Amino acid sequence: MSRRVIGIVMNGVTGRMGYRQHLVRSILAIREQGGLPLGDGEVLWPEPILVGRSAHKLKEIADRHGLTHWTTDLDEALAHPLAEIYFDAQLTQVREQSIRRAVAAGKHIYTEKPTAESLDAALELARLARDAGVRNGAVQDKLFLPGLLKLKRLVDSGFFGRILSVRGEFGYWVFEGDWQEAQRPSWNYRAEDGGGMVLDMFPHWRYVLDGIVAPVRSVYAHTTTHIPARVDEQGRSYRATADDAAYGIFELEGGITAQINSSWAVRVDRDELVEFQVDGTEGSAVAGLRECRFQHRAATPKPVWNPDLAATESFREQWQRVPDNAEFDNGFKVQWELFLRHVVTGSEYRWDLLEGAKGVQLAELGLRSAREGRRLDVPDLAL
Ligand SMILES: NC(=O)c1ccc[n+]([C@@H]2O[C@H](COP(=O)([O-])OP(=O)(O)OC[C@H]3O[C@@H](n4cnc5c(N)ncnc54)[C@H](O)[C@@H]3O)[C@@H](O)[C@H]2O)c1
């Protein structure tokens, strides 16, 4: 076995996503499994080079996990002799400048979504990466979740017949921060800091719909701020200037209607924090993060509307589970492995910065639709 070391500059590892999903559950998990096999007896060994604003937080993370490379200076990290990839899980607002510096330093780019705050900036980053000849990718983790992989299996098998509609429910109660601490960072609720439901979740809905059902062709969104004041990490109250809920209707290619509610001010009466129901002429399915249930046309009950009688059957018991049929790894890790292979072997990789820009496009159009109160077309993007 020969070991090929690849240095990854990881920015934002003190944050929720950067630490838990990317550093611990992806990169360190790849090391724990002995590296990433490349074939021909070669193993890829990711070496994190942590970068951020707080020396003591970085040192603490490095010590906890036995890592040796960390710095508060981005240029120093990019100049590290092992560094080949730059990864960004910072606050969205500060991402663009860091990615620009990494591209200029010739690094391959992998980044959290949204890839930038505006479509122009997202496209510019994709162009810069293309022109510099560096490989690039944007996180689209939901595509690699067991529940959505099972849904994709149903779509690919032709199970649905003609797909008619998609209805998505996403959300949970995010505490206001006064009598119970909020479970999300306060910047998420401030527009001036790049927060907001649309900017956060529409990039996900774009690749989920495009990648599993059909390309998104138009958007109508109604947004609101249900909770106008919250309390931040320091216990200070602040005004929530960003949308905390978005009610979106999307037209997809082939005349499919998708409707997705996204809210941080809703209490969960679902099996999972996100669920998508897909209805087709031949059958329907409900997919969450892990599970996917389906009902075939031949097993569809025939309820008759009669408010005078109690329901005589349990509708939820009339669905079957899609079996696992495979081992499902962490979705973030699966995508990291595909990206790392792409970087070192040139294997196919579809989820690049242009795909990431499509997510920013849908968020931007969604916000504009909400402001103007009208439906907007989603034009094709090209570099
Ligand atoms: N793929 C997903 O499912 C998913 C989920 C949540 C968040 N995200 C994305 O990940 C990114 C990070 O989100 P998070 O929830 O981990 O946020 P977080 O607040 O927990 O972490 C933010 C990180 O950015 C760093 N940072 C750099 N400059 C900063 C500044 N000026 N102000 C504040 N922080 C700064 C922080 O130190 C920290 O490491 C965002 O772009 C977000 O959209 C993705």
CSV table of C-alpha atoms and ligand atoms in Angstrom, one decimal:
chain,number,residue,atom,x,y,z
A,1,MET,CA,0.0,0.0,0.0
A,2,SER,CA,1.4,3.4,-0.9
A,3,ARG,CA,0.1,6.4,0.8
A,4,ARG,CA,-0.6,9.6,-1.2
A,5,VAL,CA,-1.0,12.6,1.2
A,6,ILE,CA,-3.3,15.5,0.2
A,7,GLY,CA,-3.4,18.7,2.3
A,8,ILE,CA,-6.8,20.3,2.7
A,9,VAL,CA,-6.9,23.9,4.0
A,10,MET,CA,-10.1,23.8,6.1
A,11,ASN,CA,-11.6,27.2,6.8
A,12,GLY,CA,-14.6,27.5,9.2
A,13,VAL,CA,-13.9,24.3,11.3
A,14,THR,CA,-14.9,26.1,14.5
A,15,GLY,CA,-18.4,26.4,13.1
A,16,ARG,CA,-21.2,23.8,13.3
A,17,MET,CA,-21.0,22.4,9.8
A,18,GLY,CA,-17.2,22.8,9.4
A,19,TYR,CA,-16.4,20.9,12.6
A,20,ARG,CA,-19.0,18.2,12.9
A,21,GLN,CA,-19.9,17.2,9.4
A,22,HIS,CA,-16.8,18.1,7.5
A,23,LEU,CA,-13.9,17.7,9.8
A,24,VAL,CA,-15.1,15.0,12.2
A,25,ARG,CA,-17.7,13.0,10.2
A,26,SER,CA,-15.9,13.3,6.8
A,27,ILE,CA,-12.2,14.0,6.8
A,28,LEU,CA,-11.3,12.4,10.2
A,29,ALA,CA,-13.7,9.5,9.5
A,30,ILE,CA,-11.8,8.8,6.2
A,31,ARG,CA,-8.6,8.7,8.2
A,32,GLU,CA,-10.1,6.4,10.7
A,33,GLN,CA,-11.1,4.0,8.0
A,34,GLY,CA,-7.4,3.9,6.9
A,35,GLY,CA,-7.7,6.6,4.1
A,36,LEU,CA,-9.5,6.5,0.8
A,37,PRO,CA,-8.5,3.6,-1.5
A,38,LEU,CA,-7.7,4.8,-5.0
A,39,GLY,CA,-7.1,1.4,-6.6
A,40,ASP,CA,-3.8,-0.2,-7.5
A,41,GLY,CA,-2.9,-0.4,-3.8
A,42,GLU,CA,-2.8,3.4,-3.4
A,43,VAL,CA,-4.5,5.1,-0.5
A,44,LEU,CA,-5.3,8.8,-0.3
A,45,TRP,CA,-4.6,10.3,3.1
A,46,PRO,CA,-6.3,13.7,3.8
A,47,GLU,CA,-4.2,16.0,5.9
A,48,PRO,CA,-6.2,18.9,7.4
A,49,ILE,CA,-4.6,22.3,7.6
A,50,LEU,CA,-7.0,24.2,9.9
A,51,VAL,CA,-7.5,28.0,9.4
A,52,GLY,CA,-9.7,30.4,11.2
A,53,ARG,CA,-9.9,33.6,13.3
A,54,SER,CA,-9.4,32.2,16.7
A,55,ALA,CA,-6.0,30.7,17.6
A,56,HIS,CA,-7.1,29.1,20.8
A,57,LYS,CA,-10.2,27.5,19.3
A,58,LEU,CA,-8.1,26.1,16.4
A,59,LYS,CA,-5.4,24.8,18.8
A,60,GLU,CA,-8.0,23.2,21.0
A,61,ILE,CA,-9.6,21.4,18.0
A,62,ALA,CA,-6.1,20.3,16.6
A,63,ASP,CA,-5.1,19.0,20.1
A,64,ARG,CA,-8.4,17.1,20.5
A,65,HIS,CA,-7.9,15.3,17.3
A,66,GLY,CA,-4.1,15.0,17.2
A,67,LEU,CA,-3.7,17.4,14.2
A,68,THR,CA,-0.5,19.4,13.8
A,69,HIS,CA,-1.3,22.0,11.1
A,70,TRP,CA,-3.3,25.1,12.0
A,71,THR,CA,-2.9,28.9,11.6
A,72,THR,CA,-5.0,32.1,11.7
A,73,ASP,CA,-3.4,33.3,8.4
A,74,LEU,CA,-5.1,32.2,5.2
A,75,ASP,CA,-2.2,33.0,3.0
A,76,GLU,CA,0.1,31.0,5.2
A,77,ALA,CA,-2.3,28.0,5.1
A,78,LEU,CA,-2.6,28.2,1.3
A,79,ALA,CA,1.2,28.3,1.0
A,80,HIS,CA,1.6,25.2,3.1
A,81,PRO,CA,3.7,22.7,1.1
A,82,LEU,CA,1.0,20.0,1.4
A,83,ALA,CA,-2.0,22.2,0.5
A,84,GLU,CA,-3.8,21.1,-2.7
A,85,ILE,CA,-7.4,21.8,-1.8
A,86,TYR,CA,-9.1,24.8,-0.2
A,87,PHE,CA,-12.4,24.0,1.7
A,88,ASP,CA,-14.8,26.7,2.9
A,89,ALA,CA,-17.5,26.3,5.6
A,90,GLN,CA,-17.3,29.9,6.9
A,91,LEU,CA,-20.2,32.3,7.3
A,92,THR,CA,-21.5,32.7,3.7
A,93,GLN,CA,-20.7,36.4,3.7
A,94,VAL,CA,-16.9,36.0,4.0
A,95,ARG,CA,-16.6,33.0,1.6
A,96,GLU,CA,-16.2,34.8,-1.8
A,97,GLN,CA,-13.0,36.6,-0.8
A,98,SER,CA,-11.4,33.5,0.6
A,99,ILE,CA,-12.2,31.4,-2.4
A,100,ARG,CA,-10.8,34.1,-4.7
A,101,ARG,CA,-7.5,34.0,-2.8
A,102,ALA,CA,-7.5,30.2,-2.9
A,103,VAL,CA,-8.1,30.1,-6.7
A,104,ALA,CA,-5.3,32.7,-7.2
A,105,ALA,CA,-3.0,30.4,-5.2
A,106,GLY,CA,-3.9,27.5,-7.6
A,107,LYS,CA,-5.8,25.4,-5.1
A,108,HIS,CA,-8.7,23.1,-6.0
A,109,ILE,CA,-11.9,24.4,-4.4
A,110,TYR,CA,-14.6,22.7,-2.3
A,111,THR,CA,-17.2,24.8,-0.5
A,112,GLU,CA,-20.3,24.8,1.5
A,113,LYS,CA,-23.5,26.3,0.0
A,114,PRO,CA,-24.5,28.9,-0.8
A,115,THR,CA,-21.3,29.3,-2.8
A,116,ALA,CA,-21.7,33.1,-2.7
A,117,GLU,CA,-24.2,35.8,-1.6
A,118,SER,CA,-25.2,36.8,-5.2
A,119,LEU,CA,-25.6,35.0,-8.5
A,120,ASP,CA,-23.1,37.3,-10.2
A,121,ALA,CA,-20.5,36.4,-7.5
A,122,ALA,CA,-21.3,32.7,-7.6
A,123,LEU,CA,-20.8,32.7,-11.4
A,124,GLU,CA,-17.7,34.7,-11.2
A,125,LEU,CA,-16.2,32.1,-8.8
A,126,ALA,CA,-17.1,29.3,-11.1
A,127,ARG,CA,-15.5,31.2,-14.0
A,128,LEU,CA,-12.3,32.0,-12.1
A,129,ALA,CA,-12.0,28.3,-11.1
A,130,ARG,CA,-12.5,27.1,-14.7
A,131,ASP,CA,-10.0,29.6,-16.1
A,132,ALA,CA,-7.4,28.7,-13.4
A,133,GLY,CA,-7.9,25.0,-14.3
A,134,VAL,CA,-8.6,24.0,-10.7
A,135,ARG,CA,-11.1,21.3,-9.9
A,136,ASN,CA,-14.1,22.5,-7.9
A,137,GLY,CA,-17.2,21.3,-6.0
A,138,ALA,CA,-20.1,22.6,-3.9
A,139,VAL,CA,-21.6,20.7,-1.1
A,140,GLN,CA,-25.0,19.1,-2.1
A,141,ASP,CA,-25.2,16.7,0.9
A,142,LYS,CA,-29.0,16.0,0.7
A,143,LEU,CA,-28.5,14.0,-2.5
A,144,PHE,CA,-26.4,11.5,-0.6
A,145,LEU,CA,-28.9,10.9,2.3
A,146,PRO,CA,-30.4,7.4,2.5
A,147,GLY,CA,-34.0,8.7,2.2
A,148,LEU,CA,-33.4,10.7,-0.9
A,149,LEU,CA,-31.2,8.0,-2.4
A,150,LYS,CA,-34.2,5.6,-2.0
A,151,LEU,CA,-36.4,8.2,-3.6
A,152,LYS,CA,-34.0,8.5,-6.5
A,153,ARG,CA,-34.1,4.7,-6.8
A,154,LEU,CA,-37.9,4.9,-7.2
A,155,VAL,CA,-37.6,7.6,-9.8
A,156,ASP,CA,-35.0,5.7,-11.8
A,157,SER,CA,-37.1,2.5,-11.8
A,158,GLY,CA,-40.0,4.3,-13.4
A,159,PHE,CA,-42.2,3.6,-10.4
A,160,PHE,CA,-44.1,6.9,-10.5
A,161,GLY,CA,-45.3,6.7,-14.1
A,162,ARG,CA,-45.7,10.4,-14.9
A,163,ILE,CA,-44.7,12.5,-12.0
A,164,LEU,CA,-47.4,15.1,-11.2
A,165,SER,CA,-46.3,17.0,-8.1
A,166,VAL,CA,-43.9,17.3,-5.2
A,167,ARG,CA,-44.7,18.6,-1.8
A,168,GLY,CA,-42.0,19.3,0.7
A,169,GLU,CA,-42.2,20.1,4.4
A,170,PHE,CA,-39.0,21.3,6.1
A,171,GLY,CA,-38.6,22.9,9.5
A,172,TYR,CA,-38.7,22.8,13.2
A,173,TRP,CA,-38.9,25.2,16.1
A,174,VAL,CA,-35.8,27.2,16.5
A,175,PHE,CA,-35.8,28.7,20.0
A,176,GLU,CA,-35.8,32.4,20.3
A,177,GLY,CA,-32.9,32.4,22.7
A,178,ASP,CA,-34.5,33.9,25.7
A,179,TRP,CA,-35.8,31.2,28.0
A,180,GLN,CA,-34.0,28.4,26.0
A,181,GLU,CA,-30.9,28.8,24.0
A,182,ALA,CA,-31.3,29.0,20.2
A,183,GLN,CA,-30.0,25.9,18.4
A,184,ARG,CA,-28.9,27.8,15.3
A,185,PRO,CA,-26.4,30.7,15.0
A,186,SER,CA,-27.9,34.2,15.3
A,187,TRP,CA,-26.5,35.3,12.0
A,188,ASN,CA,-29.0,33.0,10.3
A,189,TYR,CA,-31.7,35.5,11.4
A,190,ARG,CA,-30.0,38.7,10.2
A,191,ALA,CA,-30.2,39.7,6.5
A,192,GLU,CA,-27.2,42.0,6.9
A,193,ASP,CA,-25.1,39.0,7.9
A,194,GLY,CA,-26.2,36.8,5.0
A,195,GLY,CA,-28.9,34.9,7.0
A,196,GLY,CA,-32.4,33.9,6.0
A,197,MET,CA,-34.4,30.8,5.1
A,198,VAL,CA,-34.4,31.4,1.4
A,199,LEU,CA,-30.6,31.9,1.1
A,200,ASP,CA,-30.1,28.9,3.4
A,201,MET,CA,-32.6,26.3,2.0
A,202,PHE,CA,-33.4,27.2,-1.6
A,203,PRO,CA,-29.9,26.1,-2.7
A,204,HIS,CA,-30.7,22.7,-1.3
A,205,TRP,CA,-34.2,22.6,-2.9
A,206,ARG,CA,-32.6,23.5,-6.3
A,207,TYR,CA,-30.3,20.5,-6.4
A,208,VAL,CA,-32.8,18.1,-4.8
A,209,LEU,CA,-35.5,19.0,-7.4
A,210,ASP,CA,-33.0,19.2,-10.4
A,211,GLY,CA,-31.1,16.1,-9.4
A,212,ILE,CA,-34.0,13.8,-8.4
A,213,VAL,CA,-37.2,15.0,-10.0
A,214,ALA,CA,-36.7,17.5,-12.9
A,215,PRO,CA,-35.1,20.9,-13.6
A,216,VAL,CA,-36.7,23.9,-11.9
A,217,ARG,CA,-38.2,26.3,-14.5
A,218,SER,CA,-39.9,28.9,-12.3
A,219,VAL,CA,-40.3,30.1,-8.8
A,220,TYR,CA,-42.9,31.9,-6.7
A,221,ALA,CA,-42.1,32.5,-3.1
A,222,HIS,CA,-43.8,34.1,-0.2
A,223,THR,CA,-41.5,34.9,2.7
A,224,THR,CA,-42.1,36.2,6.2
A,225,THR,CA,-40.3,36.8,9.5
A,226,HIS,CA,-42.6,35.1,12.0
A,227,ILE,CA,-40.4,35.8,15.0
A,228,PRO,CA,-39.2,39.4,14.7
A,229,ALA,CA,-36.9,39.6,17.7
A,230,ARG,CA,-34.5,37.0,19.1
A,231,VAL,CA,-31.6,36.7,21.6
A,232,ASP,CA,-28.1,36.0,20.4
A,233,GLU,CA,-25.2,33.9,21.7
A,234,GLN,CA,-24.2,36.7,24.1
A,235,GLY,CA,-27.7,37.0,25.6
A,236,ARG,CA,-28.4,40.3,23.8
A,237,SER,CA,-31.7,40.7,22.0
A,238,TYR,CA,-31.5,41.6,18.3
A,239,ARG,CA,-34.0,42.3,15.5
A,240,ALA,CA,-34.5,39.4,13.1
A,241,THR,CA,-34.2,41.1,9.8
A,242,ALA,CA,-34.1,38.0,7.6
A,243,ASP,CA,-37.0,35.7,6.6
A,244,ASP,CA,-37.4,32.7,8.9
A,245,ALA,CA,-40.0,31.0,6.7
A,246,ALA,CA,-40.5,30.7,3.0
A,247,TYR,CA,-43.5,29.1,1.2
A,248,GLY,CA,-42.4,28.3,-2.3
A,249,ILE,CA,-44.0,27.0,-5.5
A,250,PHE,CA,-41.7,25.8,-8.2
A,251,GLU,CA,-42.6,24.6,-11.8
A,252,LEU,CA,-40.4,21.9,-13.0
A,253,GLU,CA,-39.8,20.7,-16.5
A,254,GLY,CA,-42.5,18.4,-17.8
A,255,GLY,CA,-45.3,20.3,-16.1
A,256,ILE,CA,-44.5,19.1,-12.6
A,257,THR,CA,-45.6,21.3,-9.7
A,258,ALA,CA,-43.4,21.4,-6.6
A,259,GLN,CA,-44.4,23.2,-3.4
A,260,ILE,CA,-42.0,23.4,-0.5
A,261,ASN,CA,-42.7,25.0,2.9
A,262,SER,CA,-39.6,25.9,4.9
A,263,SER,CA,-39.9,27.2,8.4
A,264,TRP,CA,-37.9,27.7,11.6
A,265,ALA,CA,-41.2,28.6,13.4
A,266,VAL,CA,-43.1,25.3,13.0
A,267,ARG,CA,-43.5,22.4,15.4
A,268,VAL,CA,-42.8,19.0,14.0
A,269,ASP,CA,-45.6,16.6,13.4
A,270,ARG,CA,-43.8,14.4,10.8
A,271,ASP,CA,-41.5,11.4,11.0
A,272,GLU,CA,-38.4,13.5,9.9
A,273,LEU,CA,-37.3,17.2,9.9
A,274,VAL,CA,-37.7,17.2,6.1
A,275,GLU,CA,-40.1,15.1,4.0
A,276,PHE,CA,-41.0,15.2,0.4
A,277,GLN,CA,-44.1,13.6,-1.0
A,278,VAL,CA,-44.0,12.7,-4.7
A,279,ASP,CA,-47.2,11.8,-6.5
A,280,GLY,CA,-47.3,10.1,-9.9
A,281,THR,CA,-49.9,8.4,-12.0
A,282,GLU,CA,-48.6,5.0,-11.0
A,283,GLY,CA,-47.6,5.5,-7.4
A,284,SER,CA,-46.6,7.9,-4.7
A,285,ALA,CA,-43.7,8.1,-2.2
A,286,VAL,CA,-42.8,10.1,0.9
A,287,ALA,CA,-39.0,10.5,1.5
A,288,GLY,CA,-37.3,11.9,4.6
A,289,LEU,CA,-33.6,12.0,5.6
A,290,ARG,CA,-33.4,8.2,6.2
A,291,GLU,CA,-36.6,6.5,5.2
A,292,CYS,CA,-38.8,6.4,2.1
A,293,ARG,CA,-42.3,4.9,2.0
A,294,PHE,CA,-44.3,4.3,-1.1
A,295,GLN,CA,-47.8,3.3,-2.2
A,296,HIS,CA,-48.5,1.7,-5.6
A,297,ARG,CA,-51.5,2.6,-7.7
A,298,ALA,CA,-52.9,-0.9,-7.2
A,299,ALA,CA,-52.7,-0.5,-3.4
A,300,THR,CA,-54.3,3.0,-3.3
A,301,PRO,CA,-57.4,3.2,-1.1
A,302,LYS,CA,-60.6,4.9,-2.2
A,303,PRO,CA,-61.6,7.2,0.6
A,304,VAL,CA,-65.0,8.8,0.4
A,305,TRP,CA,-65.4,12.3,1.9
A,306,ASN,CA,-67.9,12.1,4.8
A,307,PRO,CA,-67.3,14.5,7.7
A,308,ASP,CA,-70.1,12.8,9.6
A,309,LEU,CA,-68.1,9.6,10.1
A,310,ALA,CA,-64.8,9.0,11.8
A,311,ALA,CA,-62.1,7.8,9.4
A,312,THR,CA,-62.5,4.1,9.0
A,313,GLU,CA,-59.0,3.3,8.0
A,314,SER,CA,-55.5,4.3,9.0
A,315,PHE,CA,-54.0,5.9,5.9
A,316,ARG,CA,-50.5,6.0,7.2
A,317,GLU,CA,-50.5,2.2,7.6
A,318,GLN,CA,-51.2,1.7,3.9
A,319,TRP,CA,-47.6,2.5,2.8
A,320,GLN,CA,-44.6,0.2,2.4
A,321,ARG,CA,-41.0,0.9,3.2
A,322,VAL,CA,-38.3,1.0,0.6
A,323,PRO,CA,-35.7,-1.4,1.9
A,324,ASP,CA,-32.2,-0.3,2.6
A,325,ASN,CA,-30.5,-2.8,0.2
A,326,ALA,CA,-27.2,-1.1,0.9
A,327,GLU,CA,-25.0,0.4,3.6
A,328,PHE,CA,-25.5,4.2,3.7
A,329,ASP,CA,-22.5,6.3,4.9
A,330,ASN,CA,-22.7,9.9,6.1
A,331,GLY,CA,-23.8,12.0,3.1
A,332,PHE,CA,-21.2,14.7,3.6
A,333,LYS,CA,-18.4,12.0,3.7
A,334,VAL,CA,-19.7,10.3,0.6
A,335,GLN,CA,-19.5,13.5,-1.3
A,336,TRP,CA,-16.1,14.3,0.0
A,337,GLU,CA,-14.8,10.9,-1.2
A,338,LEU,CA,-16.2,11.6,-4.6
A,339,PHE,CA,-14.6,15.0,-4.7
A,340,LEU,CA,-11.2,13.8,-3.4
A,341,ARG,CA,-11.2,11.0,-6.1
A,342,HIS,CA,-12.1,13.6,-8.7
A,343,VAL,CA,-9.2,15.8,-7.6
A,344,VAL,CA,-6.5,13.1,-7.7
A,345,THR,CA,-7.8,10.8,-10.5
A,346,GLY,CA,-9.9,13.1,-12.7
A,347,SER,CA,-13.0,10.9,-12.1
A,348,GLU,CA,-16.4,12.3,-13.1
A,349,TYR,CA,-17.8,14.8,-10.7
A,350,ARG,CA,-21.1,16.7,-11.4
A,351,TRP,CA,-21.6,18.9,-8.4
A,352,ASP,CA,-19.3,21.8,-9.3
A,353,LEU,CA,-19.3,25.6,-8.7
A,354,LEU,CA,-21.7,26.1,-11.7
A,355,GLU,CA,-24.1,23.7,-10.0
A,356,GLY,CA,-23.6,25.6,-6.8
A,357,ALA,CA,-24.4,28.9,-8.6
A,358,LYS,CA,-27.8,27.4,-9.7
A,359,GLY,CA,-28.7,27.2,-6.0
A,360,VAL,CA,-27.7,30.8,-5.5
A,361,GLN,CA,-29.8,31.7,-8.6
A,362,LEU,CA,-32.9,30.1,-7.1
A,363,ALA,CA,-32.4,31.8,-3.8
A,364,GLU,CA,-31.9,35.2,-5.5
A,365,LEU,CA,-35.0,34.7,-7.7
A,366,GLY,CA,-37.0,33.4,-4.7
A,367,LEU,CA,-36.2,36.6,-2.7
A,368,ARG,CA,-37.0,38.8,-5.7
A,369,SER,CA,-40.3,36.9,-6.3
A,370,ALA,CA,-41.3,37.5,-2.6
A,371,ARG,CA,-40.4,41.2,-2.9
A,372,GLU,CA,-42.3,41.7,-6.1
A,373,GLY,CA,-45.1,39.3,-5.4
A,374,ARG,CA,-44.9,37.5,-8.7
A,375,ARG,CA,-43.7,34.3,-10.3
A,376,LEU,CA,-40.3,34.4,-12.0
A,377,ASP,CA,-38.7,32.2,-14.7
A,378,VAL,CA,-35.5,30.4,-13.8
A,379,PRO,CA,-33.3,30.8,-16.9
A,380,ASP,CA,-30.5,28.3,-17.9
A,381,LEU,CA,-27.1,29.2,-16.6
A,382,ALA,CA,-23.8,28.9,-18.5
A,383,LEU,CA,-20.3,30.2,-17.8
B,1,LIG,N1,-25.0,21.7,3.9
B,1,LIG,C1,-25.7,22.0,4.9
B,1,LIG,O1,-26.7,21.3,5.2
B,1,LIG,C2,-25.5,23.3,5.7
B,1,LIG,C3,-26.2,23.4,6.9
B,1,LIG,C4,-25.9,24.5,7.7
B,1,LIG,C5,-25.1,25.5,7.2
B,1,LIG,N2,-24.5,25.4,6.0
B,1,LIG,C6,-23.6,26.4,5.5
B,1,LIG,O2,-22.3,26.3,6.2
B,1,LIG,C7,-21.8,27.6,6.4
B,1,LIG,C8,-21.5,27.7,7.9
B,1,LIG,O3,-22.7,27.6,8.6
B,1,LIG,P1,-22.7,27.1,10.2
B,1,LIG,O4,-24.1,26.8,10.5
B,1,LIG,O5,-21.7,26.1,10.4
B,1,LIG,O6,-22.3,28.5,10.9
B,1,LIG,P2,-21.5,28.8,12.2
B,1,LIG,O7,-21.8,30.1,12.7
B,1,LIG,O8,-21.6,27.7,13.2
B,1,LIG,O9,-19.9,28.8,11.7
B,1,LIG,C9,-19.4,29.8,11.0
B,1,LIG,C10,-17.9,29.7,10.8
B,1,LIG,O10,-17.5,30.8,10.0
B,1,LIG,C11,-16.4,31.4,10.7
B,1,LIG,N3,-16.4,32.9,10.4
B,1,LIG,C12,-15.5,33.5,9.7
B,1,LIG,N4,-15.7,34.8,9.6
B,1,LIG,C13,-16.8,35.0,10.4
B,1,LIG,C14,-17.4,36.2,10.7
B,1,LIG,N5,-17.1,37.4,10.2
B,1,LIG,N6,-18.5,36.1,11.5
B,1,LIG,C15,-18.9,34.9,12.0
B,1,LIG,N7,-18.3,33.7,11.7
B,1,LIG,C16,-17.2,33.8,10.9
B,1,LIG,C17,-16.7,31.1,12.2
B,1,LIG,O11,-15.5,31.3,13.0
B,1,LIG,C18,-17.2,29.7,12.1
B,1,LIG,O12,-16.1,28.8,12.0
B,1,LIG,C19,-22.8,28.6,5.9
B,1,LIG,O13,-22.4,29.0,4.6
B,1,LIG,C20,-24.1,27.8,5.8
B,1,LIG,O14,-24.9,28.2,4.7
B,1,LIG,C21,-24.7,24.3,5.3
